[in-house]
Coordinates of N, CA and C and ligand atoms in Angstrom, one line a residue:
M1 N 26.4 28.0 -38.0 CA 25.0 28.3 -38.2 C 24.2 28.2 -36.9
H2 N 23.3 29.1 -36.6 CA 22.6 29.1 -35.3 C 21.3 28.3 -35.6
N3 N 20.8 27.7 -34.5 CA 19.5 27.0 -34.6 C 18.5 28.2 -34.6
V4 N 17.7 28.4 -35.7 CA 16.9 29.5 -35.8 C 15.7 29.5 -34.8
R5 N 15.4 28.3 -34.4 CA 14.2 28.2 -33.5 C 14.6 28.5 -32.0
E6 N 15.9 28.5 -31.8 CA 16.3 28.8 -30.4 C 16.2 30.3 -30.1
K7 N 15.6 30.6 -29.0 CA 15.4 32.0 -28.6 C 16.6 32.4 -27.8
I8 N 17.4 33.3 -28.4 CA 18.7 33.7 -27.7 C 18.6 35.2 -27.3
G9 N 19.0 35.5 -26.1 CA 19.0 36.8 -25.7 C 20.5 37.2 -25.2
I10 N 20.8 38.4 -25.4 CA 22.1 38.8 -24.8 C 21.9 39.9 -23.7
Y11 N 22.8 39.8 -22.8 CA 22.8 40.9 -21.7 C 24.2 41.5 -21.7
P12 N 24.3 42.6 -22.5 CA 25.7 43.2 -22.5 C 25.9 44.2 -21.4
G13 N 27.2 44.3 -21.0 CA 27.5 45.3 -20.0 C 29.0 45.3 -19.7
S14 N 29.3 46.2 -18.7 CA 30.7 46.2 -18.3 C 31.0 45.3 -17.2
F15 N 30.1 45.1 -16.3 CA 30.2 44.2 -15.2 C 31.6 44.3 -14.5
D16 N 31.9 45.5 -14.1 CA 33.2 45.7 -13.5 C 33.1 46.2 -12.0
P17 N 32.8 45.4 -11.1 CA 32.4 44.0 -11.2 C 30.9 43.7 -11.2
I18 N 30.6 42.4 -11.4 CA 29.2 42.1 -11.4 C 28.6 42.4 -10.0
T19 N 27.4 42.9 -9.9 CA 26.7 43.2 -8.6 C 25.5 42.2 -8.5
L20 N 24.9 42.3 -7.3 CA 23.7 41.5 -7.0 C 22.6 42.0 -8.0
G21 N 22.6 43.2 -8.3 CA 21.6 43.8 -9.2 C 21.7 43.1 -10.6
H22 N 22.9 43.0 -11.1 CA 23.2 42.3 -12.4 C 22.7 40.8 -12.3
L23 N 23.1 40.2 -11.2 CA 22.8 38.8 -11.1 C 21.3 38.5 -11.0
D24 N 20.6 39.5 -10.4 CA 19.1 39.4 -10.4 C 18.6 39.5 -11.8
I25 N 19.1 40.4 -12.6 CA 18.6 40.5 -14.0 C 19.0 39.3 -14.8
I26 N 20.1 38.7 -14.6 CA 20.5 37.5 -15.3 C 19.6 36.4 -15.0
G27 N 19.3 36.2 -13.7 CA 18.4 35.1 -13.3 C 17.0 35.2 -13.8
R28 N 16.5 36.5 -13.8 CA 15.1 36.7 -14.3 C 15.1 36.6 -15.8
S29 N 16.0 37.2 -16.5 CA 15.9 37.2 -17.9 C 16.3 35.8 -18.5
S30 N 17.1 35.0 -17.8 CA 17.4 33.7 -18.4 C 16.2 32.8 -18.5
K31 N 15.1 33.1 -17.8 CA 13.9 32.3 -17.9 C 13.1 32.7 -19.1
M32 N 13.5 33.8 -19.8 CA 12.7 34.2 -20.9 C 13.3 33.7 -22.3
F33 N 14.4 33.1 -22.2 CA 15.1 32.6 -23.4 C 15.5 31.1 -23.3
D34 N 15.8 30.5 -24.5 CA 16.4 29.2 -24.4 C 17.8 29.4 -23.9
K35 N 18.4 30.5 -24.4 CA 19.8 30.7 -24.0 C 20.0 32.2 -23.8
L36 N 20.7 32.5 -22.7 CA 21.0 33.9 -22.4 C 22.5 34.0 -22.4
I37 N 23.0 34.9 -23.2 CA 24.5 35.1 -23.3 C 24.8 36.4 -22.6
V38 N 25.6 36.4 -21.6 CA 26.1 37.6 -20.9 C 27.3 38.0 -21.6
G39 N 27.3 39.2 -22.2 CA 28.4 39.8 -23.0 C 29.2 40.8 -22.2
V40 N 30.4 40.5 -21.9 CA 31.2 41.4 -21.1 C 32.0 42.3 -22.1
L41 N 31.8 43.6 -22.0 CA 32.4 44.5 -23.0 C 33.9 44.7 -22.6
H42 N 34.7 44.3 -23.6 CA 36.2 44.6 -23.5 C 36.4 45.9 -24.3
N43 N 36.6 47.0 -23.5 CA 36.8 48.3 -24.2 C 38.2 48.7 -23.9
P44 N 39.1 48.6 -24.9 CA 40.5 48.9 -24.7 C 40.7 50.4 -24.4
N45 N 39.7 51.2 -24.7 CA 39.9 52.7 -24.4 C 39.4 53.1 -23.0
K46 N 38.9 52.2 -22.3 CA 38.4 52.5 -21.0 C 39.1 51.6 -19.9
K47 N 39.6 52.3 -18.9 CA 40.3 51.5 -17.9 C 39.3 50.8 -17.0
A48 N 39.4 49.5 -16.9 CA 38.5 48.8 -16.0 C 39.3 48.3 -14.8
L49 N 38.6 48.0 -13.7 CA 39.4 47.5 -12.6 C 39.8 46.0 -12.9
F50 N 38.9 45.3 -13.4 CA 39.1 43.9 -13.8 C 39.3 43.7 -15.3
S51 N 40.2 42.8 -15.7 CA 40.3 42.5 -17.1 C 39.0 41.8 -17.6
A52 N 38.8 41.8 -18.9 CA 37.6 41.2 -19.4 C 37.5 39.7 -19.0
D53 N 38.7 39.1 -19.1 CA 38.8 37.6 -18.7 C 38.4 37.4 -17.2
E54 N 38.9 38.3 -16.4 CA 38.6 38.2 -15.0 C 37.1 38.4 -14.7
R55 N 36.5 39.3 -15.5 CA 35.1 39.6 -15.3 C 34.2 38.4 -15.8
V56 N 34.7 37.8 -16.9 CA 34.0 36.6 -17.4 C 34.0 35.5 -16.4
K57 N 35.2 35.3 -15.9 CA 35.4 34.2 -14.9 C 34.5 34.4 -13.7
M58 N 34.5 35.6 -13.2 CA 33.7 35.9 -12.0 C 32.2 35.7 -12.3
I59 N 31.7 36.1 -13.4 CA 30.3 35.9 -13.8 C 30.0 34.5 -13.9
R60 N 30.9 33.7 -14.6 CA 30.7 32.3 -14.7 C 30.6 31.6 -13.3
S61 N 31.4 32.1 -12.4 CA 31.4 31.4 -11.1 C 30.1 31.7 -10.3
V62 N 29.4 32.8 -10.6 CA 28.2 33.0 -9.9 C 26.9 32.7 -10.6
T63 N 27.1 32.2 -11.9 CA 25.9 31.8 -12.6 C 25.9 30.3 -13.0
G64 N 26.8 29.6 -12.3 CA 26.9 28.2 -12.6 C 25.6 27.4 -12.4
H65 N 24.7 27.9 -11.6 CA 23.4 27.2 -11.3 C 22.4 27.5 -12.4
L66 N 22.7 28.4 -13.3 CA 21.8 28.7 -14.4 C 22.3 28.0 -15.7
C67 N 21.6 26.9 -16.0 CA 22.3 26.1 -17.1 C 22.1 26.6 -18.5
N68 N 21.2 27.6 -18.7 CA 21.1 28.2 -20.0 C 21.8 29.5 -20.2
V69 N 22.7 29.8 -19.2 CA 23.5 31.1 -19.3 C 24.9 30.8 -19.7
E70 N 25.3 31.6 -20.7 CA 26.7 31.5 -21.1 C 27.3 32.9 -20.9
V71 N 28.6 32.9 -20.7 CA 29.3 34.2 -20.5 C 30.5 34.3 -21.4
T72 N 30.6 35.4 -22.1 CA 31.7 35.6 -23.0 C 32.0 37.1 -23.1
S73 N 33.2 37.4 -23.5 CA 33.6 38.8 -23.7 C 33.4 39.2 -25.2
F74 N 33.2 40.5 -25.4 CA 33.2 40.9 -26.8 C 33.8 42.3 -26.9
E75 N 34.1 42.6 -28.2 CA 34.6 44.0 -28.4 C 33.8 44.6 -29.5
G76 N 33.6 45.9 -29.5 CA 32.8 46.6 -30.6 C 31.4 46.8 -30.2
L77 N 30.5 46.7 -31.2 CA 29.1 47.1 -30.9 C 28.3 45.9 -30.3
S78 N 27.4 46.2 -29.4 CA 26.6 45.2 -28.8 C 25.7 44.5 -29.9
V79 N 25.2 45.3 -30.9 CA 24.4 44.7 -31.9 C 25.2 43.7 -32.8
D80 N 26.4 44.0 -33.0 CA 27.3 43.1 -33.8 C 27.5 41.8 -33.0
F81 N 27.7 42.0 -31.7 CA 27.9 40.8 -30.9 C 26.6 40.0 -30.9
A82 N 25.4 40.7 -30.8 CA 24.2 39.9 -30.8 C 24.0 39.1 -32.1
R83 N 24.3 39.8 -33.2 CA 24.2 39.1 -34.5 C 25.1 37.9 -34.6
S84 N 26.3 38.1 -34.1 CA 27.3 37.0 -34.2 C 26.9 35.7 -33.4
V85 N 26.1 35.9 -32.4 CA 25.7 34.8 -31.6 C 24.2 34.4 -31.9
G86 N 23.6 35.0 -32.9 CA 22.3 34.7 -33.3 C 21.2 35.1 -32.3
A87 N 21.4 36.2 -31.6 CA 20.4 36.7 -30.7 C 19.6 37.8 -31.3
H88 N 18.3 37.8 -30.9 CA 17.4 38.9 -31.4 C 16.9 39.8 -30.4
V89 N 17.3 39.5 -29.1 CA 16.8 40.4 -28.0 C 18.0 40.8 -27.2
L90 N 18.1 42.1 -26.8 CA 19.1 42.6 -26.0 C 18.5 43.0 -24.7
V91 N 19.0 42.5 -23.6 CA 18.4 42.8 -22.3 C 19.2 43.9 -21.6
R92 N 18.4 44.8 -21.0 CA 19.1 45.8 -20.1 C 18.2 46.0 -18.8
G93 N 18.9 46.4 -17.8 CA 18.2 46.6 -16.5 C 18.0 48.1 -16.4
L94 N 16.8 48.5 -15.8 CA 16.5 49.9 -15.6 C 16.3 50.1 -14.1
R95 N 17.2 50.9 -13.5 CA 17.1 51.1 -12.1 C 16.2 52.3 -11.7
A96 N 16.3 53.4 -12.4 CA 15.5 54.6 -12.1 C 15.4 55.4 -13.3
V97 N 14.6 56.5 -13.2 CA 14.5 57.4 -14.4 C 15.8 57.9 -14.9
T98 N 16.8 58.1 -14.0 CA 18.1 58.6 -14.4 C 18.7 57.7 -15.5
D99 N 18.4 56.4 -15.5 CA 18.9 55.5 -16.5 C 18.2 55.7 -17.8
F100 N 17.0 56.2 -17.7 CA 16.1 56.0 -18.8 C 16.5 56.7 -20.1
E101 N 17.0 58.0 -20.0 CA 17.3 58.7 -21.2 C 18.4 58.1 -22.0
Y102 N 19.5 57.7 -21.3 CA 20.6 57.1 -22.0 C 20.2 55.7 -22.5
E103 N 19.5 55.0 -21.8 CA 19.1 53.6 -22.2 C 18.2 53.7 -23.5
L104 N 17.3 54.7 -23.4 CA 16.4 54.9 -24.6 C 17.2 55.2 -25.8
Q105 N 18.1 56.1 -25.7 CA 18.9 56.6 -26.8 C 19.7 55.4 -27.3
M106 N 20.3 54.6 -26.4 CA 21.1 53.5 -26.9 C 20.2 52.4 -27.6
A107 N 19.0 52.2 -27.0 CA 18.1 51.2 -27.6 C 17.7 51.6 -29.0
Q108 N 17.4 52.9 -29.1 CA 16.9 53.4 -30.4 C 18.1 53.4 -31.4
T109 N 19.3 53.8 -31.0 CA 20.4 53.8 -31.9 C 20.7 52.3 -32.4
N110 N 20.6 51.4 -31.4 CA 20.9 50.0 -31.7 C 19.8 49.5 -32.7
H111 N 18.6 49.9 -32.5 CA 17.5 49.5 -33.4 C 17.6 50.1 -34.8
A112 N 18.1 51.3 -34.8 CA 18.3 51.9 -36.1 C 19.4 51.2 -36.9
M113 N 20.4 50.8 -36.2 CA 21.5 50.0 -36.8 C 21.1 48.6 -37.2
C114 N 20.2 48.1 -36.4 CA 20.0 46.7 -36.5 C 18.5 46.4 -36.1
P115 N 17.6 46.6 -37.1 CA 16.1 46.6 -36.8 C 15.7 45.2 -36.3
E116 N 16.4 44.1 -36.6 CA 15.9 42.8 -36.2 C 16.2 42.5 -34.8
I117 N 16.9 43.4 -34.1 CA 17.2 43.2 -32.7 C 16.4 44.2 -31.8
D118 N 15.7 43.7 -30.9 CA 15.0 44.6 -30.0 C 15.6 44.6 -28.6
T119 N 15.5 45.7 -27.9 CA 15.9 45.8 -26.5 C 14.7 45.7 -25.6
I120 N 14.9 44.8 -24.6 CA 13.9 44.8 -23.6 C 14.5 45.3 -22.2
F121 N 13.7 45.9 -21.4 CA 14.2 46.4 -20.2 C 13.5 45.7 -19.0
L122 N 14.3 45.3 -18.1 CA 13.7 44.7 -16.9 C 14.0 45.7 -15.7
T123 N 12.9 46.0 -15.0 CA 13.1 46.9 -13.9 C 13.9 46.2 -12.8
T124 N 14.9 46.8 -12.2 CA 15.7 46.1 -11.2 C 14.8 45.9 -9.9
D125 N 15.1 44.9 -9.2 CA 14.5 44.6 -8.0 C 14.8 45.9 -7.1
L126 N 13.8 46.3 -6.3 CA 13.9 47.5 -5.5 C 15.1 47.4 -4.5
R127 N 15.4 46.2 -4.1 CA 16.6 46.0 -3.2 C 17.9 46.5 -3.8
Y128 N 17.9 46.5 -5.2 CA 19.2 46.9 -5.9 C 19.0 48.1 -6.7
A129 N 18.0 48.9 -6.5 CA 17.7 50.0 -7.3 C 18.8 51.1 -7.3
Y130 N 19.6 51.1 -6.3 CA 20.6 52.2 -6.2 C 22.0 51.7 -6.5
L131 N 22.1 50.4 -6.8 CA 23.4 49.7 -6.9 C 24.1 50.0 -8.2
S132 N 25.3 50.3 -8.2 CA 26.1 50.3 -9.5 C 27.5 49.8 -9.2
S133 N 28.2 49.3 -10.2 CA 29.5 48.8 -10.1 C 30.5 50.0 -9.6
S134 N 30.2 51.2 -10.1 CA 31.2 52.3 -9.7 C 31.0 52.6 -8.2
L135 N 29.8 52.6 -7.7 CA 29.7 52.9 -6.3 C 30.3 51.7 -5.5
V136 N 30.1 50.5 -5.9 CA 30.7 49.4 -5.2 C 32.2 49.5 -5.1
K137 N 32.8 50.0 -6.3 CA 34.3 50.2 -6.3 C 34.7 51.3 -5.3
E138 N 33.9 52.3 -5.3 CA 34.2 53.5 -4.5 C 34.1 53.1 -3.0
V139 N 33.1 52.4 -2.6 CA 32.9 51.9 -1.2 C 34.1 51.0 -0.9
A140 N 34.5 50.1 -1.8 CA 35.6 49.2 -1.6 C 36.9 49.9 -1.4
Y141 N 37.1 50.9 -2.2 CA 38.4 51.7 -2.1 C 38.5 52.3 -0.8
F142 N 37.4 52.7 -0.2 CA 37.5 53.3 1.2 C 37.2 52.3 2.3
D143 N 37.4 51.1 1.9 CA 37.4 50.0 2.9 C 36.0 49.8 3.5
G144 N 35.0 50.2 2.8 CA 33.6 50.0 3.3 C 33.1 48.6 3.1
N145 N 32.0 48.2 3.7 CA 31.5 46.9 3.5 C 30.7 46.7 2.3
I146 N 31.1 45.8 1.4 CA 30.4 45.7 0.1 C 29.6 44.3 0.0
E147 N 29.6 43.7 1.2 CA 28.9 42.4 1.3 C 27.5 42.4 0.8
M148 N 26.7 43.4 1.0 CA 25.4 43.4 0.5 C 25.2 43.9 -0.9
F149 N 26.3 44.1 -1.6 CA 26.3 44.6 -3.0 C 26.7 43.6 -4.0
V150 N 27.6 42.7 -3.7 CA 28.2 41.8 -4.7 C 28.0 40.3 -4.2
P151 N 27.9 39.4 -5.2 CA 27.8 38.0 -4.8 C 29.0 37.5 -3.9
A152 N 28.6 36.7 -2.9 CA 29.6 36.3 -1.8 C 30.9 35.7 -2.5
E153 N 30.7 35.0 -3.5 CA 31.9 34.3 -4.2 C 33.0 35.3 -4.6
I154 N 32.5 36.5 -5.1 CA 33.5 37.4 -5.7 C 34.0 38.4 -4.7
L155 N 33.4 38.5 -3.5 CA 33.8 39.4 -2.5 C 35.3 39.5 -2.2
P156 N 35.9 38.4 -2.0 CA 37.4 38.4 -1.7 C 38.2 38.9 -2.9
L157 N 37.7 38.6 -4.1 CA 38.4 39.0 -5.3 C 38.4 40.6 -5.5
V158 N 37.2 41.1 -5.2 CA 37.1 42.6 -5.3 C 38.0 43.3 -4.3
K159 N 37.9 42.7 -3.0 CA 38.7 43.4 -2.0 C 40.2 43.3 -2.3
E160 N 40.6 42.1 -2.8 CA 42.0 41.9 -3.2 C 42.5 42.8 -4.3
K161 N 41.6 42.9 -5.3 CA 42.0 43.8 -6.5 C 42.1 45.2 -6.1
V162 N 41.1 45.7 -5.2 CA 41.2 47.1 -4.8 C 42.4 47.3 -4.0
M163 N 42.8 46.4 -3.1 CA 44.0 46.5 -2.3 C 45.2 46.6 -3.2
E164 N 45.3 45.7 -4.2 CA 46.4 45.8 -5.2 C 46.5 47.2 -5.8
E165 N 45.3 47.7 -6.3 CA 45.3 49.0 -6.9 C 45.7 50.1 -6.0
T166 N 45.3 50.1 -4.8 CA 45.7 51.2 -3.9 C 47.1 51.1 -3.5
Q167 N 47.8 49.9 -3.6 CA 49.2 49.9 -3.3 C 50.1 50.3 -4.4
K168 N 49.5 50.5 -5.6 CA 50.3 50.8 -6.8 C 50.9 52.2 -6.7
Ligands
PNS201 O1 27.3 48.1 -17.9 P1 27.2 49.3 -18.8 O2 28.6 50.0 -18.8 O3 26.1 50.2 -18.5 O4 27.0 48.7 -20.3 C1 27.0 49.6 -21.4 C2 27.1 48.7 -22.7 C3 28.3 47.8 -22.7 C4 25.9 47.9 -22.9 C5 27.2 49.8 -23.9 O5 28.2 50.7 -23.6 C6 27.6 49.1 -25.2 O6 26.7 48.5 -25.8 N1 28.8 49.3 -25.6 C7 29.3 48.6 -26.8 C8 29.4 49.7 -28.0 C9 28.0 49.9 -28.4 O7 27.3 49.1 -29.0 N2 27.5 51.1 -28.1 C10 26.1 51.5 -28.2 C11 25.8 52.1 -29.5 S1 24.3 53.1 -29.2

């Protein structure tokens, strides 16, 4: 049973890998809830660079200073995940208008499926408005510098993983 008075939010995503933009959203949204649960989607149909467990570990290692943040992986629908942890708010970051249409559709579909859960959008910090995990991976694959895109703690892990992949 969940403590009904506790305000719980979820921040679902792929986080493959977590970027500074994600971390900024986690830090800001964690202040809005008693507990923020970062949900790492494990999608067996989509090949990710990092396994869900690796992504969870990386996010834990960079959010250790935020004491009301928990990180866990989930499978299936975000709204089912939200329900299972007693969350009523789903957080998403909006970088630019290009995100808007898809995010709006997703929020409305989620709301139709689960009216007790609302999506809130945080505008990303302008410093990270262009950032995405896919571009970070692309830059890393071509041995570009990703220092200004990902938290310092995970930088060696991303480089190592990309190197492993390119040697396959
Ligand atoms: O980081 P991403 O890839 O932009 O995150 C997308 C995510 C994980 C939030 C979205 O794909 C999702 O919620 N997937 C789980 C399945 C689901 O609930 N789909 C939305 C139904 S409208």
